[in-house]
XYZ file of C-alpha atoms in Angstrom:
639
model
C 21.462 17.853 -11.122
C 23.856 17.764 -14.064
C 24.858 21.149 -15.498
C 23.674 21.959 -19.000
C 26.553 21.622 -21.469
C 24.660 22.667 -24.593
C 21.552 24.748 -25.174
C 19.478 25.529 -28.251
C 17.476 28.772 -28.257
C 14.993 29.527 -31.011
C 12.959 32.488 -32.255
C 10.395 32.887 -35.015
C 10.289 35.874 -37.342
C 7.201 36.484 -39.495
C 9.397 37.654 -42.390
C 11.557 35.262 -44.367
C 9.093 33.388 -46.521
C 5.386 32.728 -46.682
C 5.432 31.124 -43.227
C 8.269 33.082 -41.685
C 11.490 31.545 -40.480
C 13.108 30.110 -37.383
C 16.428 31.410 -36.071
C 18.362 28.970 -33.931
C 21.240 29.857 -31.623
C 23.230 26.893 -30.366
C 25.452 27.548 -27.320
C 28.494 25.479 -26.405
C 28.444 25.715 -22.603
C 30.877 22.847 -22.143
C 34.611 23.178 -21.487
C 35.562 21.401 -24.723
C 35.986 22.653 -28.289
C 33.225 21.344 -30.513
C 33.642 20.392 -34.203
C 32.497 17.759 -36.681
C 29.101 17.340 -35.049
C 25.476 17.151 -36.170
C 22.474 18.730 -34.470
C 19.022 17.141 -34.245
C 15.890 18.842 -33.016
C 12.237 17.800 -33.026
C 9.521 20.317 -33.847
C 5.924 20.471 -35.023
C 6.927 23.415 -37.216
C 8.433 21.338 -39.980
C 10.841 22.192 -42.794
C 9.536 21.360 -46.259
C 12.017 23.401 -48.354
C 15.596 22.660 -47.250
C 16.993 25.217 -49.721
C 15.595 27.994 -47.521
C 18.004 27.152 -44.679
C 21.022 29.413 -44.133
C 24.106 28.908 -42.007
C 23.559 25.149 -41.727
C 23.469 22.084 -43.950
C 20.102 20.330 -43.968
C 20.661 16.562 -43.778
C 17.257 14.914 -43.369
C 13.779 15.100 -41.895
C 11.414 12.368 -40.798
C 8.075 13.752 -39.637
C 9.078 16.060 -36.757
C 12.712 14.895 -36.655
C 15.185 17.381 -38.226
C 18.934 16.871 -38.607
C 21.475 19.564 -39.561
C 25.227 19.869 -39.853
C 27.138 23.098 -39.304
C 29.190 24.584 -42.153
C 32.254 22.481 -42.866
C 34.773 24.799 -41.219
C 32.741 25.642 -38.095
C 34.259 25.034 -34.671
C 32.830 26.227 -31.384
C 35.104 27.154 -28.522
C 33.655 26.949 -25.014
C 31.229 29.823 -24.604
C 30.742 30.392 -28.356
C 27.468 30.127 -30.275
C 26.407 29.018 -33.764
C 23.483 30.825 -35.393
C 21.508 29.494 -38.336
C 18.108 30.172 -39.874
C 15.488 27.760 -41.137
C 12.863 28.870 -43.667
C 10.660 26.891 -45.999
C 8.306 26.016 -43.124
C 5.051 24.157 -43.660
C 3.123 26.611 -41.470
C 3.550 29.716 -39.364
C 4.451 29.417 -35.725
C 1.551 30.496 -33.503
C 2.603 29.701 -29.945
C 5.653 29.431 -27.713
C 5.674 25.616 -27.991
C 6.027 25.649 -31.798
C 9.825 25.614 -31.746
C 12.219 22.839 -30.779
C 10.691 20.397 -28.301
C 13.939 18.471 -27.815
C 17.449 18.355 -29.238
C 20.701 16.442 -29.130
C 24.185 16.378 -30.691
C 25.817 13.525 -32.551
C 29.607 13.715 -32.325
C 32.025 12.439 -34.929
C 32.690 9.351 -32.795
C 28.959 8.467 -32.805
C 28.149 9.558 -29.265
C 24.868 11.365 -28.689
C 24.768 14.197 -26.157
C 21.687 15.958 -24.751
C 20.919 19.560 -25.669
C 18.585 21.685 -23.545
C 15.857 23.676 -25.292
C 13.653 26.611 -24.351
C 10.299 27.955 -25.476
C 10.168 29.605 -28.881
C 10.560 33.387 -28.761
C 8.599 35.770 -30.975
C 10.542 38.406 -32.919
C 8.972 41.324 -34.725
C 5.681 41.349 -32.774
C 4.516 41.721 -29.188
C 4.461 38.511 -27.150
C 1.433 38.876 -24.901
C 1.041 36.781 -21.750
C -1.908 34.392 -21.748
C -5.179 35.725 -20.359
C -6.952 34.312 -17.322
C -8.817 31.166 -18.290
C -11.717 31.576 -15.858
C -13.653 34.611 -14.637
C -14.386 35.012 -10.938
C -17.648 33.117 -11.286
C -21.067 33.500 -9.695
C -23.327 31.111 -7.779
C -27.082 31.207 -7.498
C -27.052 28.024 -5.407
C -24.022 27.491 -3.142
C -23.388 23.853 -4.014
C -20.115 22.373 -5.347
C -21.206 19.987 -8.094
C -19.477 18.979 -11.315
C -21.270 18.282 -13.571
C -24.351 20.208 -12.525
C -27.406 17.969 -12.040
C -30.477 17.855 -14.249
C -32.732 19.244 -11.501
C -31.959 20.587 -8.047
C -34.412 22.046 -5.557
C -32.524 22.216 -2.287
C -32.009 24.642 0.578
C -28.483 25.236 1.881
C -27.877 24.436 5.523
C -26.033 26.437 8.185
C -23.783 23.574 9.208
C -22.685 20.278 7.762
C -22.354 16.680 8.869
C -18.820 15.572 9.651
C -19.357 12.397 7.633
C -22.106 10.480 5.864
C -22.598 6.798 6.719
C -24.838 3.920 5.596
C -28.181 3.876 7.376
C -28.962 0.937 9.611
C -30.103 -2.043 7.562
C -28.177 -1.039 4.407
C -27.341 -3.926 2.101
C -23.756 -5.076 1.775
C -23.703 -3.924 -1.875
C -24.633 -0.391 -0.852
C -22.004 -0.313 1.891
C -19.385 -1.581 -0.573
C -20.411 1.108 -3.084
C -19.902 3.807 -0.440
C -16.494 2.303 0.333
C -15.563 2.403 -3.375
C -16.438 6.095 -3.738
C -14.607 6.819 -0.482
C -11.523 5.104 -1.911
C -11.907 7.163 -5.111
C -12.043 10.349 -3.034
C -8.913 9.388 -1.062
C -6.995 8.672 -4.283
C -7.954 12.024 -5.802
C -7.655 14.102 -2.636
C -5.230 12.291 -0.325
C -5.133 15.250 2.100
C -8.910 15.706 2.121
C -11.214 14.866 5.015
C -13.148 11.671 4.333
C -16.752 12.428 3.297
C -17.944 8.928 4.255
C -17.572 6.522 7.134
C -18.800 2.957 7.043
C -19.381 3.115 10.803
C -22.131 5.320 12.288
C -21.102 8.712 13.677
C -22.977 10.897 16.160
C -21.784 13.941 14.193
C -22.711 12.427 10.852
C -25.849 11.785 8.868
C -27.110 8.412 7.604
C -27.671 7.649 3.930
C -30.601 5.333 3.203
C -30.309 3.479 -0.120
C -33.167 2.328 -2.339
C -33.007 0.803 -5.806
C -35.870 2.136 -7.933
C -36.886 0.305 -11.073
C -38.420 3.376 -12.706
C -35.096 5.228 -12.732
C -32.769 4.922 -15.724
C -29.581 2.889 -15.507
C -27.421 5.926 -14.726
C -30.056 7.989 -12.913
C -30.275 8.760 -9.216
C -32.217 11.010 -6.888
C -31.374 12.472 -3.490
C -33.723 13.652 -0.758
C -32.208 15.717 2.049
C -33.588 16.229 5.541
C -32.196 16.851 8.981
C -32.569 13.207 9.944
C -31.179 11.377 6.922
C -30.399 11.461 3.216
C -32.270 9.136 0.874
C -30.423 7.939 -2.208
C -32.492 6.265 -4.921
C -30.789 4.768 -7.941
C -31.540 2.796 -11.061
C -28.396 0.626 -11.179
C -24.935 0.465 -9.587
C -23.784 3.248 -11.937
C -26.554 5.560 -10.711
C -25.704 4.685 -7.109
C -22.062 5.583 -7.731
C -23.022 8.903 -9.305
C -25.299 9.745 -6.385
C -22.555 8.988 -3.883
C -20.082 11.031 -5.930
C -22.510 13.950 -5.791
C -22.689 13.651 -1.998
C -18.886 13.518 -1.736
C -18.540 16.652 -3.888
C -21.193 18.538 -1.912
C -19.656 17.731 1.450
C -16.047 18.333 0.394
C -16.823 21.750 -1.103
C -18.830 22.854 1.928
C -16.111 21.693 4.324
C -13.142 23.334 2.623
C -14.794 26.484 1.239
C -17.524 27.324 3.769
C -17.683 30.940 2.656
C -18.670 29.829 -0.845
C -20.326 26.421 -0.641
C -22.895 24.824 1.678
C -24.357 21.374 2.229
C -28.098 20.927 1.551
C -30.332 20.956 4.617
C -33.478 19.925 2.748
C -34.835 19.415 -0.743
C -34.066 17.158 -3.674
C -31.703 16.433 -6.556
C -33.137 14.510 -9.533
C -30.394 13.583 -11.923
C -29.626 11.589 -15.064
C -27.122 12.077 -17.884
C -27.885 13.946 -21.062
C -25.954 11.487 -23.252
C -25.110 7.810 -22.996
C -21.586 8.255 -24.450
C -19.582 10.620 -22.259
C -16.028 10.007 -23.297
C -12.427 11.027 -22.890
C -9.653 9.860 -25.201
C -5.959 9.616 -24.346
C -3.156 9.294 -26.909
C -0.395 7.235 -25.292
C 1.603 6.748 -28.494
C 3.177 10.199 -28.873
C 4.010 10.265 -25.153
C 3.914 7.278 -22.815
C 1.856 7.512 -19.627
C 2.734 5.055 -16.844
C -0.047 2.778 -15.655
C -0.432 4.838 -12.468
C -1.196 7.952 -14.541
C -3.772 6.108 -16.633
C -5.452 4.830 -13.460
C -5.578 8.354 -12.033
C -7.060 9.751 -15.246
C -9.800 7.103 -15.050
C -10.434 8.180 -11.450
C -10.850 11.760 -12.660
C -13.284 10.624 -15.367
C -15.361 8.811 -12.754
C -15.356 11.900 -10.513
C -16.886 13.867 -13.406
C -19.353 11.073 -14.265
C -17.709 10.348 -17.619
C -18.224 6.736 -18.631
C -15.957 6.031 -21.645
C -12.153 5.877 -21.659
C -11.034 5.764 -25.295
C -7.469 4.436 -25.162
C -5.459 5.404 -28.279
C -2.795 2.702 -28.007
C -0.985 2.896 -31.341
C 0.174 5.463 -33.858
C 3.184 6.229 -36.037
C 5.309 6.981 -32.987
C 4.791 3.735 -31.041
C 2.689 0.602 -30.591
C 1.956 0.420 -26.853
C -0.150 -2.755 -26.472
C 1.542 -6.096 -25.777
C 0.481 -8.681 -28.359
C 1.990 -12.031 -27.478
C 1.763 -13.298 -31.058
C 4.028 -10.436 -32.206
C 6.559 -9.554 -29.481
C 8.488 -7.165 -31.744
C 5.544 -4.748 -31.589
C 6.621 -3.848 -28.068
C 10.353 -4.250 -28.531
C 11.128 -2.688 -31.899
C 7.794 -0.895 -32.251
C 8.147 1.293 -29.166
C 11.828 2.258 -29.155
C 12.612 5.795 -30.280
C 16.171 7.068 -30.215
C 19.157 8.082 -32.356
C 20.123 4.447 -33.005
C 16.750 2.760 -32.481
C 14.209 1.382 -34.993
C 12.186 4.622 -34.719
C 13.822 8.034 -34.887
C 13.292 10.472 -32.013
C 10.101 12.464 -32.285
C 8.480 15.163 -30.191
C 10.281 15.552 -26.906
C 12.825 12.747 -27.495
C 16.530 13.435 -27.281
C 19.796 11.546 -26.953
C 18.464 8.857 -24.621
C 16.307 6.064 -26.091
C 12.714 5.938 -24.866
C 10.143 3.166 -24.936
C 7.255 2.060 -22.789
C 4.263 -0.197 -23.347
C 1.382 -1.780 -21.469
C 1.798 -5.456 -20.719
C -1.339 -7.547 -20.753
C -1.419 -7.642 -16.953
C -1.264 -3.831 -16.932
C -4.194 -3.781 -19.346
C -6.231 -6.146 -17.200
C -5.566 -3.985 -14.144
C -6.656 -0.820 -15.957
C -9.776 -2.428 -17.434
C -10.802 -3.851 -14.049
C -10.169 -0.546 -12.295
C -12.303 1.272 -14.862
C -15.110 -1.295 -14.686
C -15.301 -0.921 -10.908
C -15.971 2.786 -11.526
C -18.506 2.187 -14.325
C -16.056 3.422 -16.949
C -15.852 1.400 -20.164
C -12.424 1.080 -21.806
C -12.629 1.311 -25.603
C -9.234 0.375 -27.107
C -7.947 1.810 -30.362
C -5.331 0.489 -32.744
C -5.014 3.055 -35.534
C -5.094 1.388 -38.965
C -4.484 1.375 -41.903
C -2.658 4.742 -41.645
C -0.578 5.925 -38.690
C 1.271 2.578 -38.819
C 4.960 3.531 -38.977
C 5.666 1.725 -35.693
C 3.949 -1.468 -36.897
C 5.929 -1.477 -40.116
C 9.185 -0.923 -38.219
C 8.383 -3.899 -35.989
C 7.047 -6.131 -38.793
C 8.649 -5.043 -42.094
C 7.215 -8.145 -43.786
C 3.849 -6.335 -43.797
C 5.122 -3.958 -46.490
C 5.149 -4.538 -50.224
C 8.894 -4.773 -50.776
C 8.509 -3.470 -54.323
C 6.698 -0.295 -53.322
C 8.787 2.791 -54.067
C 10.152 4.334 -50.857
C 8.681 7.674 -49.844
C 6.049 7.394 -52.561
C 3.597 9.195 -50.278
C 3.722 11.076 -46.983
C 1.128 11.443 -44.264
C -0.046 14.853 -43.122
C 2.400 14.523 -40.213
C 5.241 13.837 -42.649
C 5.690 10.069 -42.254
C 6.599 8.224 -45.472
C 4.705 5.099 -46.553
C 2.986 4.683 -43.189
C -0.174 2.708 -44.069
C -0.757 -1.044 -43.793
C -1.094 -2.444 -47.287
C -4.527 -3.995 -48.045
C -2.946 -6.150 -50.760
C -0.494 -7.966 -48.493
C -2.212 -11.165 -47.239
C -0.147 -11.128 -44.042
C -1.905 -7.869 -43.087
C -5.119 -9.769 -42.383
C -3.342 -12.627 -40.601
C -1.667 -10.046 -38.398
C -4.919 -8.240 -37.601
C -6.765 -11.490 -36.881
C -4.247 -12.397 -34.174
C -4.242 -8.865 -32.771
C -8.048 -8.809 -32.568
C -8.100 -12.238 -30.926
C -5.897 -10.977 -28.108
C -7.750 -7.661 -27.826
C -11.096 -9.440 -27.459
C -9.624 -11.397 -24.577
C -8.287 -8.238 -22.904
C -11.132 -5.775 -23.443
C -14.736 -6.745 -22.614
C -16.143 -3.657 -24.354
C -18.342 -4.419 -27.356
C -16.377 -1.719 -29.217
C -12.955 -1.808 -30.843
C -11.785 1.464 -32.388
C -9.762 0.950 -35.564
C -8.799 4.543 -36.348
C -9.227 4.843 -40.108
C -8.112 8.476 -40.173
C -5.680 10.533 -42.208
C -4.693 7.979 -44.827
C -2.732 10.073 -47.315
C -4.281 10.481 -50.752
C -1.934 8.512 -53.012
C -1.217 5.782 -50.490
C -0.456 2.372 -52.072
C -0.563 3.667 -55.651
C 3.142 2.872 -56.057
C 2.679 -0.655 -54.692
C 2.569 -3.320 -57.448
C 0.558 -5.622 -55.183
C -1.980 -2.904 -54.443
C -2.268 -1.947 -58.118
C -2.915 -5.553 -59.029
C -5.582 -5.885 -56.318
C -7.261 -2.689 -57.499
C -7.427 -4.002 -61.054
C -8.863 -7.329 -59.901
C -11.534 -5.677 -57.706
C -12.328 -2.761 -60.007
C -11.127 -0.271 -57.387
C -10.000 3.220 -58.290
C -8.017 5.413 -55.907
C -6.703 5.313 -52.371
C -9.981 5.777 -50.537
C -11.887 3.089 -52.403
C -9.058 0.712 -51.513
C -9.268 1.903 -47.905
C -12.997 1.114 -47.939
C -12.222 -2.379 -49.289
C -9.766 -2.889 -46.425
C -12.042 -1.550 -43.682
C -14.975 -3.684 -44.836
C -12.781 -6.734 -44.268
C -11.787 -5.380 -40.851
C -15.439 -4.889 -39.939
C -16.175 -8.497 -40.926
C -13.336 -9.646 -38.677
C -14.716 -7.667 -35.737
C -18.278 -8.844 -36.327
C -17.076 -12.443 -36.321
C -15.577 -11.772 -32.881
C -18.712 -10.194 -31.474
C -17.366 -6.649 -31.606
C -18.589 -3.408 -33.177
C -16.391 -1.147 -35.264
C -15.684 2.379 -34.050
C -13.600 4.755 -36.132
C -12.828 8.349 -36.965
C -15.001 10.051 -39.542
C -12.725 9.167 -42.496
C -13.909 5.559 -42.199
C -16.795 6.764 -44.381
C -14.453 7.767 -47.228
C -14.417 5.891 -50.522
C -17.742 4.193 -49.861
C -17.128 3.556 -46.168
C -18.367 0.463 -44.365
C -21.868 -0.717 -43.508
C -23.557 1.781 -41.190
C -25.273 -0.874 -39.111
C -23.382 -1.588 -35.888
C -20.789 1.077 -36.765
C -20.030 4.141 -34.656
C -18.021 7.029 -36.108
C -16.414 9.978 -34.352
C -16.715 13.365 -36.043
C -13.506 15.278 -35.362
C -12.750 17.431 -38.393
C -15.673 19.808 -37.936
C -19.292 19.703 -36.706
C -20.794 19.458 -40.215
C -19.024 16.119 -40.733
C -21.051 14.600 -37.908
C -24.326 15.709 -39.455
C -23.315 14.291 -42.837
C -22.418 10.962 -41.219
C -25.781 10.830 -39.472
C -27.510 11.479 -42.801
C -25.619 8.492 -44.200
C -27.054 6.321 -41.426
C -24.076 6.203 -39.048
C -24.344 6.615 -35.306
C -22.076 9.480 -34.294
C -20.044 10.721 -31.339
C -19.185 14.406 -31.602
C -15.599 15.310 -30.806
C -14.817 18.367 -32.962
C -11.256 19.626 -32.792
C -12.535 23.198 -32.664
C -14.099 22.641 -29.221
C -13.245 19.246 -27.718
C -9.560 18.681 -28.594
C -7.717 19.440 -25.377
C -4.340 19.900 -27.068
C -5.615 23.070 -28.746
C -4.311 26.312 -27.258
C -6.770 28.070 -24.982
C -6.038 31.582 -26.313
C -4.381 33.304 -29.272
C -1.609 34.715 -27.090
C 1.902 33.654 -28.115
C 2.728 32.517 -24.581
C -0.294 30.201 -24.407
C 0.850 26.599 -25.075
C -0.917 24.201 -27.389
C -1.696 23.384 -30.990
C -3.398 25.798 -33.373
C -4.546 23.928 -36.487
C -8.191 24.040 -35.323
C -7.909 27.545 -33.898
C -8.049 28.300 -30.209
C -10.556 26.837 -27.800
C -11.089 28.867 -24.665
C -12.678 27.094 -21.708
C -15.761 29.252 -22.210
C -16.032 28.173 -25.867
C -15.572 24.519 -24.915
C -18.223 24.840 -22.216
C -20.734 26.649 -24.409
C -20.331 24.475 -27.503
C -23.557 22.623 -28.288
C -22.986 19.640 -30.570
C -26.653 18.692 -30.549
C -27.738 22.228 -31.386
C -26.375 21.888 -34.902
C -28.055 18.556 -35.582
C -31.355 18.599 -37.470
C -34.091 17.301 -35.203
C -34.736 14.220 -37.342
C -31.083 13.136 -36.996
C -30.568 13.654 -33.257
C -31.277 10.022 -32.450
C -28.051 9.232 -34.337
C -26.001 11.385 -31.985
C -24.779 9.079 -29.240
C -22.841 11.613 -27.218
C -19.700 13.713 -26.940
C -16.049 13.118 -26.193
C -12.923 15.005 -25.181
C -9.685 14.081 -26.966
C -6.233 14.392 -25.414
C -3.640 14.225 -28.194
C -0.188 14.205 -26.644
C 2.188 15.997 -29.018
C 2.356 18.987 -26.635
C 2.192 17.138 -23.326
C 5.883 16.939 -22.464
C 5.286 17.549 -18.760
C 2.595 17.074 -16.133
C 2.387 20.849 -15.875
C 1.519 21.226 -19.552
C -0.965 18.362 -19.296
C -2.846 19.950 -16.421
C -2.763 23.411 -17.978
C -4.280 22.205 -21.250
C -6.720 19.590 -19.968
C -8.204 21.559 -17.081
C -10.694 23.205 -16.790
C -11.800 22.086 -20.258
C -12.245 18.413 -19.352
C -14.833 19.176 -16.635
C -16.430 21.623 -19.088
C -16.966 18.775 -21.561
C -18.168 16.525 -18.746
C -20.862 19.075 -17.994
C -21.770 19.339 -21.679
C -22.128 15.548 -21.694
C -24.270 15.366 -18.557
C -26.137 18.603 -17.884
C -29.220 19.667 -19.883
C -28.602 22.675 -22.105
C -30.999 24.918 -20.189
C -29.225 24.128 -16.906
C -25.744 25.105 -18.096
C -24.287 28.313 -16.620
C -20.765 29.443 -17.483
C -20.268 31.695 -14.459
C -21.485 28.979 -12.095
C -19.107 26.512 -13.732
C -16.233 29.006 -13.400
C -16.898 29.284 -9.657
C -16.758 25.502 -9.153
C -14.070 24.457 -11.686
C -11.076 25.340 -9.442
C -12.085 22.422 -7.180
C -11.228 19.963 -9.957
C -8.680 17.215 -9.291
C -5.764 17.092 -11.726
C -3.340 14.454 -12.952
């Protein structure tokens, strides 16, 4: 381990402007005098008024990237510190992760040196530790099941079988399905005792399989007796879910016999509440190796979630290999002090990249399909396209004034221009390769957070607007997205997007699915306009939101806090008028990665809220029970 040579500490004070101020203390822990340097840090608490900074010279900001110089005459001897304050913030700090997420020095000779950072301290108020996320919990039935089934009428037994095995005469497909769920269990719990054996065991219990036409595609039923277990299913997905239920029941009873038991008799009748039970992962802000993506898909399958929404591109990086445009994954993924993209959240002196080659994609898609999880890819357009424009600058209108608009995250001129013909040639080739890679009928095109005022300083866009009789950014966005929808339709794919796709006139509602994220009312309005809707409100289902108001609780705060209990109890369907409920396709968790700089932070923020959403997606409302869930949630696998 290399010793830390430089460290940046930060604190937030509520006084010092409408949104308070940050005080930074930079320590020279090296053995060398320091002068003529610049300091960069990345932070979600952004500076919008450089004149409010004291003790430092503000040089530039790009989104979450901030660069400062010390006063001209400042030198730091070994052991000395430089203190400066930063006001003019765009929002108040709310949590300990709202300070610097990374930092580095640039020396006068051009070298970049790493700077360690710590959590943001709170000055002028009490910094409370985070509360417990789960109560002790209570069980009426001692069974370890996540999500809880639609109907269970079973008696707990005194003992348990050592393993479950296919009954004599089982078909090869049923034996293979048991093997697949056994492999899933071993991947998630490598130290766990196998719940299944493909060979008979005198200490085990046979499972007799039967496909039943009257059951729904994802439905299953289980009948328990001392002699055998009968598993009926409607399709391979239902069979997998039934086997997963058996694995959960047996594992919980084996490892926590004082709490959980295995059924001796009775039945489980089960089917999902919603057809779309999704989880999204943003791999642009932070890169997740293929092995981590595969494990997340395993976790989704364990919780009977069936959609993996893969957010592959954003301002920070384009992560999907497109052979027609190799610079997307050379220039369009590199962030660093001297790279095409400046460092952003968590990036320091060392360049970072990372992308998914097409063979990686095929592996992930096949792995998901084997677990009855559908991969829905997303490329976020027309906004959130800084990485695309860095990789393919010819997509910009060269006469558009620089920094003529900024996104809500602070990126200048970050939207693909609908008036540049090459935009559509580019997208056609991208969609052609995506259709080959992803068998899903859906392609998600983003469509969110295009800044009002985008393109209005582009001569090409102004000319197009005059020719088409278009007024304003969002009408031009609608013009663009209608063309995108036509391109997808021609390729046999359906358009999925965030709720802003409906802005400015939207696109045709037929064969379009929109995700309501801004608030629950948006989803109802979309349904009234004829769109099918997936509910994923930030106030309940965004897993980057902090789980409590406490300063020491990590996470974002723009949508408030979302405790596990709130996430569990939230009822998206309950707010829908009865006549519109057929438009509600399901629910989805979203994992935005700005705050996920470590596996520890990932697991703290995602769990237990991901299994809470899985239960909201599967379990009927009248069968939900927060205290029961709290008793079972600690059994959850993590990344």
